[in-house]
């Protein structure tokens, strides 16, 4: 099907899906923490636009509340919290040298192809929006897991975890035309609680080893009193 024959909503959702997948791929190879956080904020902004677009096109007004919550939590609050931790630890100039960076990026590209390959037989009878929404959502979740595996900094692990939630949220908004309001509020509350817990986790790591490198935790040993 020619993309010019598709309606505006379908074209917009496909464009948002491509950009969201691109931000996950760019975050995967990012060594600077501030740029990684910026990439996460951009992904949150794209999710906000997608949710608002779905609310307008589907005449589903409670999705506007989800868009506002996404904007507040994933574009403003969580990036601000992570940026504050990076600046407090004076890590904004550090560059994390990724092990086998080329292999990680090739692995990320392979996961994106794998997502389409797995889901195409399942949703081949569905619309083009359904196929791309589910494939991009799966690839974003897999890339978030790979981000957590390939990076050492705890902040990168938080970004990877939140990116997995972004993939689930994108699928829920696009593929199901919006979740019930009580579910959306519950998800937003869970994200907020997770952000607070991660902040406490950062505090304990910083006071224990004066670093957010999780590899250093392996070097800690219990001291017999």
Coordinates of C-alpha atoms in Angstrom, one line a residue:
X1 CA 0.0 0.0 0.0
X2 CA 1.3 3.5 -0.9
X3 CA 1.8 5.6 2.1
X4 CA 0.2 8.5 0.3
X5 CA -3.1 6.6 0.3
X6 CA -3.1 6.3 4.1
X7 CA -5.0 8.8 6.3
X8 CA -3.2 11.5 8.3
X9 CA -3.5 9.6 11.6
X10 CA -1.9 6.5 10.2
X11 CA 0.9 8.4 8.6
X12 CA 1.5 10.4 11.8
X13 CA 1.6 7.2 14.0
X14 CA 4.0 5.5 11.6
X15 CA 6.3 8.5 11.7
X16 CA 6.1 8.6 15.5
X17 CA 6.9 4.9 15.7
X18 CA 9.9 5.3 13.5
X19 CA 11.2 8.2 15.6
X20 CA 10.6 6.4 18.9
X21 CA 12.5 3.4 17.5
X22 CA 15.3 5.7 16.4
X23 CA 15.7 7.3 19.8
X24 CA 16.0 3.8 21.4
X25 CA 18.7 2.9 18.9
X26 CA 20.6 6.2 19.5
X27 CA 20.5 5.8 23.3
X28 CA 22.0 2.4 23.0
X29 CA 25.3 3.7 21.6
X30 CA 25.5 6.8 23.7
X31 CA 28.4 7.1 26.1
X32 CA 27.7 10.5 27.6
X33 CA 25.1 10.3 30.4
X34 CA 23.6 13.7 29.7
X35 CA 23.0 12.9 26.1
X36 CA 21.5 9.6 27.1
X37 CA 19.1 11.4 29.4
X38 CA 18.3 13.9 26.7
X39 CA 17.5 11.0 24.3
X40 CA 15.2 9.5 26.9
X41 CA 13.4 12.9 27.3
X42 CA 13.0 13.1 23.6
X43 CA 11.5 9.7 23.5
X44 CA 9.1 10.8 26.3
X45 CA 8.2 13.8 24.2
X46 CA 7.4 11.7 21.2
X47 CA 5.2 9.5 23.4
X48 CA 3.4 12.6 24.5
X49 CA 2.8 13.7 20.9
X50 CA 1.6 10.2 20.0
X51 CA -0.8 10.1 22.9
X52 CA -2.2 13.6 22.2
X53 CA -2.6 12.7 18.5
X54 CA -4.4 9.5 19.4
X55 CA -6.7 11.4 21.8
X56 CA -7.6 13.9 19.0
X57 CA -8.0 11.4 16.2
X58 CA -9.9 8.8 18.2
X59 CA -12.0 11.4 20.1
X60 CA -10.8 9.8 23.4
X61 CA -10.5 12.7 25.7
X62 CA -9.0 10.9 28.7
X63 CA -5.9 10.3 26.6
X64 CA -5.1 14.0 27.0
X65 CA -4.6 13.3 30.7
X66 CA -2.2 10.5 29.8
X67 CA -0.4 12.9 27.5
X68 CA 0.0 15.5 30.3
X69 CA 1.2 12.8 32.8
X70 CA 3.7 11.5 30.3
X71 CA 5.0 15.1 29.7
X72 CA 5.3 15.8 33.4
X73 CA 7.0 12.5 34.4
X74 CA 9.0 11.4 31.4
X75 CA 10.0 14.7 29.8
X76 CA 10.4 16.9 32.9
X77 CA 10.6 15.2 36.3
X78 CA 12.5 12.0 35.6
X79 CA 15.1 13.6 33.2
X80 CA 15.5 16.4 35.8
X81 CA 16.1 13.9 38.6
X82 CA 18.7 11.9 36.5
X83 CA 20.4 15.1 35.3
X84 CA 20.7 16.3 38.9
X85 CA 22.4 13.0 39.9
X86 CA 24.9 13.2 37.1
X87 CA 25.8 16.8 37.9
X88 CA 26.0 16.1 41.6
X89 CA 28.4 13.2 40.9
X90 CA 30.4 15.4 38.5
X91 CA 29.9 12.8 35.8
X92 CA 28.7 15.1 33.0
X93 CA 32.1 15.2 31.4
X94 CA 32.7 11.4 31.6
X95 CA 32.4 9.2 28.6
X96 CA 31.6 5.6 29.2
X97 CA 33.7 3.3 27.0
X98 CA 31.3 0.6 25.8
X99 CA 32.7 -2.9 25.5
X100 CA 32.3 -4.1 21.9
X101 CA 30.4 -1.0 20.8
X102 CA 30.1 -2.2 17.2
X103 CA 28.7 -5.6 18.4
X104 CA 26.2 -3.8 20.6
X105 CA 24.9 -1.6 17.8
X106 CA 24.7 -4.6 15.4
X107 CA 22.9 -6.5 18.1
X108 CA 20.4 -3.6 18.5
X109 CA 19.8 -3.5 14.7
X110 CA 19.3 -7.3 14.7
X111 CA 16.7 -7.0 17.5
X112 CA 14.7 -4.4 15.5
X113 CA 14.7 -6.7 12.5
X114 CA 13.8 -9.7 14.8
X115 CA 10.8 -7.8 16.2
X116 CA 9.3 -7.3 12.8
X117 CA 10.1 -10.9 11.8
X118 CA 8.4 -12.4 14.9
X119 CA 5.3 -10.2 14.8
X120 CA 4.7 -10.1 11.0
X121 CA 3.1 -13.6 10.8
X122 CA 0.9 -12.9 13.9
X123 CA -0.5 -9.5 12.8
X124 CA -0.2 -9.9 9.0
X125 CA -4.0 -9.7 8.7
X126 CA -4.2 -6.6 10.9
X127 CA -3.7 -3.0 9.9
X128 CA -0.3 -1.5 9.1
X129 CA -0.5 0.6 12.3
X130 CA -1.0 -2.5 14.4
X131 CA 2.0 -4.3 12.9
X132 CA 4.4 -1.3 13.2
X133 CA 3.1 -0.3 16.7
X134 CA 3.7 -3.8 18.1
X135 CA 7.0 -4.3 16.3
X136 CA 8.4 -0.9 17.4
X137 CA 7.1 -1.5 21.0
X138 CA 8.8 -4.9 21.1
X139 CA 12.1 -3.5 19.7
X140 CA 12.1 -0.6 22.2
X141 CA 11.7 -3.1 25.0
X142 CA 14.5 -5.3 23.7
X143 CA 16.8 -2.4 23.1
X144 CA 16.0 -1.2 26.7
X145 CA 17.1 -4.5 28.0
X146 CA 20.3 -4.4 25.8
X147 CA 21.0 -0.9 27.1
X148 CA 20.9 -2.2 30.7
X149 CA 23.2 -5.1 29.8
X150 CA 25.8 -3.1 27.9
X151 CA 26.2 -0.1 30.2
X152 CA 27.8 0.0 33.6
X153 CA 26.3 3.2 35.1
X154 CA 23.2 2.9 37.3
X155 CA 21.6 5.9 35.5
X156 CA 21.9 4.1 32.2
X157 CA 20.1 1.1 33.8
X158 CA 17.3 3.4 35.0
X159 CA 17.0 4.8 31.4
X160 CA 16.9 1.3 30.0
X161 CA 14.2 0.3 32.5
X162 CA 12.1 3.3 31.7
X163 CA 12.6 2.8 28.0
X164 CA 11.0 -0.7 28.4
X165 CA 8.0 0.9 30.0
X166 CA 7.9 3.4 27.1
X167 CA 7.6 0.5 24.7
X168 CA 4.7 -1.0 26.6
X169 CA 3.0 2.4 26.8
X170 CA 3.3 3.0 23.1
X171 CA 1.7 -0.4 22.3
X172 CA -1.1 0.2 24.8
X173 CA -1.9 3.6 23.3
X174 CA -1.7 2.8 19.6
X175 CA -2.7 -0.9 19.4
X176 CA -5.7 -0.7 21.9
X177 CA -6.8 2.9 21.2
X178 CA -6.1 3.9 24.8
X179 CA -6.3 2.0 28.1
X180 CA -9.0 2.6 30.7
X181 CA -8.4 5.7 32.7
X182 CA -7.8 3.8 36.0
X183 CA -5.1 1.7 34.3
X184 CA -3.3 4.8 32.9
X185 CA -3.4 6.5 36.3
X186 CA -2.0 3.3 37.9
X187 CA 0.8 3.1 35.4
X188 CA 1.7 6.8 36.0
X189 CA 1.7 6.2 39.7
X190 CA 4.0 3.1 39.3
X191 CA 6.4 5.1 37.2
X192 CA 6.5 7.9 39.8
X193 CA 7.1 5.4 42.6
X194 CA 9.9 3.7 40.6
X195 CA 11.5 7.1 40.0
X196 CA 11.5 7.9 43.8
X197 CA 12.9 4.4 44.6
X198 CA 15.7 4.9 42.0
X199 CA 16.5 8.2 43.7
X200 CA 16.9 6.4 47.0
X201 CA 18.9 3.7 45.4
X202 CA 21.3 6.3 43.9
X203 CA 21.7 7.9 47.3
X204 CA 22.7 4.6 48.9
X205 CA 25.2 3.7 46.2
X206 CA 26.7 7.2 46.2
X207 CA 27.2 7.1 50.0
X208 CA 28.7 3.6 49.9
X209 CA 31.1 3.7 47.0
X210 CA 31.0 7.4 45.9
X211 CA 30.2 6.2 42.3
X212 CA 27.2 5.1 40.2
X213 CA 29.2 2.4 38.4
X214 CA 27.4 -0.9 39.3
X215 CA 30.6 -2.9 38.4
X216 CA 32.1 -1.5 41.6
X217 CA 29.4 -3.2 43.6
X218 CA 31.0 -6.5 42.7
X219 CA 34.1 -5.5 44.6
X220 CA 32.4 -4.8 47.8
X221 CA 32.9 -7.4 50.6
X222 CA 31.3 -7.8 53.9
X223 CA 33.6 -6.8 56.8
X224 CA 33.5 -9.1 59.8
X225 CA 33.1 -7.1 63.0

